[in-house]
Every structure is written in structure tokens, then in C-alpha cells.
Short mmCIF file of C-alpha atoms in Angstrom, two decimals:
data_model
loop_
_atom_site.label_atom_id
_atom_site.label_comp_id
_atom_site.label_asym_id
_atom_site.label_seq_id
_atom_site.Cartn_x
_atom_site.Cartn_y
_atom_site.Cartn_z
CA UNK R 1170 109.13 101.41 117.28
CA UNK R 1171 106.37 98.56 116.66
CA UNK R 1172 108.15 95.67 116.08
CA UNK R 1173 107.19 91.51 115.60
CA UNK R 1174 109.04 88.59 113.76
CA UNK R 1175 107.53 89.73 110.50
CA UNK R 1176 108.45 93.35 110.36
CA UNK R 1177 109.57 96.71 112.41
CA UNK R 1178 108.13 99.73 111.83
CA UNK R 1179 110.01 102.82 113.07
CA UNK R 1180 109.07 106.13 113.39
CA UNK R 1181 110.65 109.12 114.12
CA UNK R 1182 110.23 112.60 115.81
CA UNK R 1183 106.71 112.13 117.04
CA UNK R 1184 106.43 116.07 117.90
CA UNK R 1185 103.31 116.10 114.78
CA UNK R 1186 100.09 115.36 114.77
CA UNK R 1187 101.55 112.15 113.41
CA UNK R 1188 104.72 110.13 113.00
CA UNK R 1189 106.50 112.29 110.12
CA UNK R 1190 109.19 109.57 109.22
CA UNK R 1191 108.62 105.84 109.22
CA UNK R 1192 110.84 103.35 108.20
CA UNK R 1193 110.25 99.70 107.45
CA UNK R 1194 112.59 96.72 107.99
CA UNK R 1195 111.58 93.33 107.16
CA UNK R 1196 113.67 90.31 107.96
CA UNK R 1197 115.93 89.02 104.61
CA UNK R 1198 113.28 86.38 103.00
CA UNK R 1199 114.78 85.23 99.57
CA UNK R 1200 112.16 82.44 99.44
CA UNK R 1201 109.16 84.23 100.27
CA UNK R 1202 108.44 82.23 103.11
CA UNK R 1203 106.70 85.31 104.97
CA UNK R 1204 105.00 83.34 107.66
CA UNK R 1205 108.38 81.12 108.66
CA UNK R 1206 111.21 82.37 110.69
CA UNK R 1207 114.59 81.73 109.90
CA UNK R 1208 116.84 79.87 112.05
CA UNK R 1209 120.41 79.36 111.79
CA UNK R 1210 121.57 75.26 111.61
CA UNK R 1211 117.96 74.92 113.32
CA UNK R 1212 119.31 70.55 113.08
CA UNK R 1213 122.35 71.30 114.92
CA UNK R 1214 121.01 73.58 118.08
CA UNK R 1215 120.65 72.06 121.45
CA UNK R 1216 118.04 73.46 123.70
CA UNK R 1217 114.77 74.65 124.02
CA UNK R 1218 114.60 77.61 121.48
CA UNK R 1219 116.58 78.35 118.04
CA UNK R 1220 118.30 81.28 118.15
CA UNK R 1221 116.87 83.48 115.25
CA UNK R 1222 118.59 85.04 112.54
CA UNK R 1223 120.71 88.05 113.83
CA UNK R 1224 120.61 90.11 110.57
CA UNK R 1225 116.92 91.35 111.28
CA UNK R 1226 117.97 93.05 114.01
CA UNK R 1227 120.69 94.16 113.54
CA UNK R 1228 119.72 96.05 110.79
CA UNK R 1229 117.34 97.55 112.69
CA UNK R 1230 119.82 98.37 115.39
CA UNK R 1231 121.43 100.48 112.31
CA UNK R 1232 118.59 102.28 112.00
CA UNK R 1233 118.38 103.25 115.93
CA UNK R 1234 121.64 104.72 116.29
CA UNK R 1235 120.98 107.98 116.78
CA UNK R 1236 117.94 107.53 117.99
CA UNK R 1237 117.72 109.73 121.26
CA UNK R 1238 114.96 107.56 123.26
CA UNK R 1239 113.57 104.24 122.01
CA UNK R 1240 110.06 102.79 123.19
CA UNK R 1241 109.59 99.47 121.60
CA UNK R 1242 106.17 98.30 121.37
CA UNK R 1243 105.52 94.53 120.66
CA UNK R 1244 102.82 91.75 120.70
CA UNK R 1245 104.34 88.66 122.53
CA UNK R 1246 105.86 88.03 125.55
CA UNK R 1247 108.98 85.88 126.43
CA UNK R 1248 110.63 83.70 123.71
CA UNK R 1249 108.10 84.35 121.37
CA UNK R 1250 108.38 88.23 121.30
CA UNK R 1251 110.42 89.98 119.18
CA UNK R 1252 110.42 93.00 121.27
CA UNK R 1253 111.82 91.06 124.27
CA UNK R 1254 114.47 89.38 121.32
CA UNK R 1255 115.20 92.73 120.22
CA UNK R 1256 115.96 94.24 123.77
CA UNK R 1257 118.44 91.34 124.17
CA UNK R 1258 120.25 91.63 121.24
CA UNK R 1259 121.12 95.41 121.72
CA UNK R 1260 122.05 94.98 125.55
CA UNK R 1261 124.48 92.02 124.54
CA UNK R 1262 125.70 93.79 120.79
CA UNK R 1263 124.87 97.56 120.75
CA UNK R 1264 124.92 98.39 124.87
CA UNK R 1265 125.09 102.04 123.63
CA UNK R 1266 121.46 101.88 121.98
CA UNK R 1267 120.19 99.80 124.95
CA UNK R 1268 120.55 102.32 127.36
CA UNK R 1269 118.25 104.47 125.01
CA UNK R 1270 115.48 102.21 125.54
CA UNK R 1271 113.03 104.07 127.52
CA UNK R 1272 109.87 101.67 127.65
CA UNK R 1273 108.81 98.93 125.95
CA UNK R 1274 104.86 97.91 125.92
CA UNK R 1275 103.20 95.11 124.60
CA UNK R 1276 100.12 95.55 122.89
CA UNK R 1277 97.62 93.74 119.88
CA UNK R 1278 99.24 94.98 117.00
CA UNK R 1279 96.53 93.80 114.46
CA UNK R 1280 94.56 96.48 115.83
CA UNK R 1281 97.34 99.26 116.62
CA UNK R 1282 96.59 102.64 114.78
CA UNK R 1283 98.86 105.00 114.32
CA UNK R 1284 97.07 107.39 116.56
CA UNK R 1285 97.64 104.59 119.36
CA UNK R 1286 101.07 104.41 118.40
CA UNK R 1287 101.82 108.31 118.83
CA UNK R 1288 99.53 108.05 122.36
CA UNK R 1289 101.92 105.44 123.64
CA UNK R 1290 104.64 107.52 122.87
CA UNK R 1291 103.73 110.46 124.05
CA UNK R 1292 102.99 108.49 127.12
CA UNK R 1293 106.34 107.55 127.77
CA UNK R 1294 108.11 110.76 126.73
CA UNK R 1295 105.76 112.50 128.89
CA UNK R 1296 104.34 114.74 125.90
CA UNK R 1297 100.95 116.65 126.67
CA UNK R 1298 98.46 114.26 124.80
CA UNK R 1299 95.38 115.93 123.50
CA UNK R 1300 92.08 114.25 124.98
CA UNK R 1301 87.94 115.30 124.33
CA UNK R 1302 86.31 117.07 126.74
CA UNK R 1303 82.65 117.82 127.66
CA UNK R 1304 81.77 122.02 127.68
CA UNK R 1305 79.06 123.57 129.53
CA UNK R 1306 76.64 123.34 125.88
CA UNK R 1307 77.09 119.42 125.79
CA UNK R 1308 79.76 119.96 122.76
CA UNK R 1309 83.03 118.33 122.87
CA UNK R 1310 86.62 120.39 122.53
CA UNK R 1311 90.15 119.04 123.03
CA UNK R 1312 92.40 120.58 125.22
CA UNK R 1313 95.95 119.72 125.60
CA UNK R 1314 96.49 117.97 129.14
#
């Protein structure tokens, strides 16, 4: 799962050459206010951080219920990441799906390909990854490692 305050993409059953199922959740935006977050009573809240709208994710925690291992991949770190948000949310309100959490790995998504995406993965799963290597002729072939 690749996931920031904007939107969560979530694949499934990475056993392709590619993610075969993605879905796409976007936090509920009536306004279009795409670049804004939305924050509950954000006047009223004492402390150093707003707590952000809970809907986003737990929609998303919907969609990871029978999800047998979860590697969430985000950009930020701390307050600021929605990963680290996300993680929270399903340790405090869906301790079930939080134990499924296998990894979690920060990383520039504005640059993330979906090849990256399934590398990580596999990574973590411990999937043979296929990688280019040099032959006796100077050619390249991949071989599963």
C-alpha cells in the first residue's frame, strides 16, 4: 500500500509481473480543496497537531481487512506522514489489521514506479526478485535470485 494525505493506493496479490488489483481511496473532499487537509473543530483543539479526519482511514482500513500481510509505503515521517497516521489508527481502532502490518518504508513517492513498488514488496515478503545479469558474451539475462 502507497499511501500520503492526498490518496492511498492499494494493491493486491503482487505474485505478477505487476500489481493485478489496485484500488484507490481518496480522502472525502466535497469542496475540492485537494491540496488542504481536513481537520475536525481545527478552532477548538488544544495542542500541537489537529487530529485529521478519521473517515480517510478508516475507509481504507475497510479495504485491508482481509488483507493477509500489509507493507505500507509512505513519504513523510512523524506527524506529517500519513503512513505513520495510518499505523496508529489501526493499532488503536482495527488491532486485528495492525498485527498484519509487516513493514512499512518511506520512500519519494513523486518518483515511485510501480516496478519499485512490486520490488519493495517482494522485499519484504521475501519473494525471489528478478535482477540483470552480465553473461560470458557481454549480454545481459535475468535470473530469478
Amino acid at each position: 500500500m502507497v499511501i500520503d494525505h492526498h490518496v492511498a493506493h492499494i494493491y493486491h496479490d503482487l505474485g505478477g509481473s505487476r500489481p493485478e488489483d489496485e484500488l484507490t481511496v481518496k480522502p472525502y473532499d466535497p469542496f475540492g480543496f485537494q491540496h488542504h487537509l481536513i481537520h475536525r473543530k481545527e478552532a477548538h483543539y488544544k495542542g500541537d497537531h489537529v487530529p485529521e479526519e478519521d473517515s480517510y482511514y478508516e475507509e481504507i482500513a475497510t479495504d485491508l481487512v482481509h488483507a493477509e500481510a500489509i507493507i505500507l509505503i509512505g513519504h513523510a515521517t512523524g506527524k506529517s506522514s500519513a503512513m505513520e497516521f495510518l499505523s496508529e489508527y489501526l493499532k488503536s481502532h482495527h488491532p486485528e489489521t495492525f498485527k498484519r502490518i509487516i513493514a512499512t518504508e518511506t520512500a519519494d513517492l513523486s518518483a515511485l514506479t510501480e516496478p519499485e513498488i512490486e520490488a519493495i514488496a517482494k522485499k519484504h515478503l521475501g519473494a525471489p526478485s528478478v535482477v540483470p545479469l552480465r553473461t560470458d558474451w557481454g549480454g545481459l539475462r535475468k535470473e530469478h535470485v
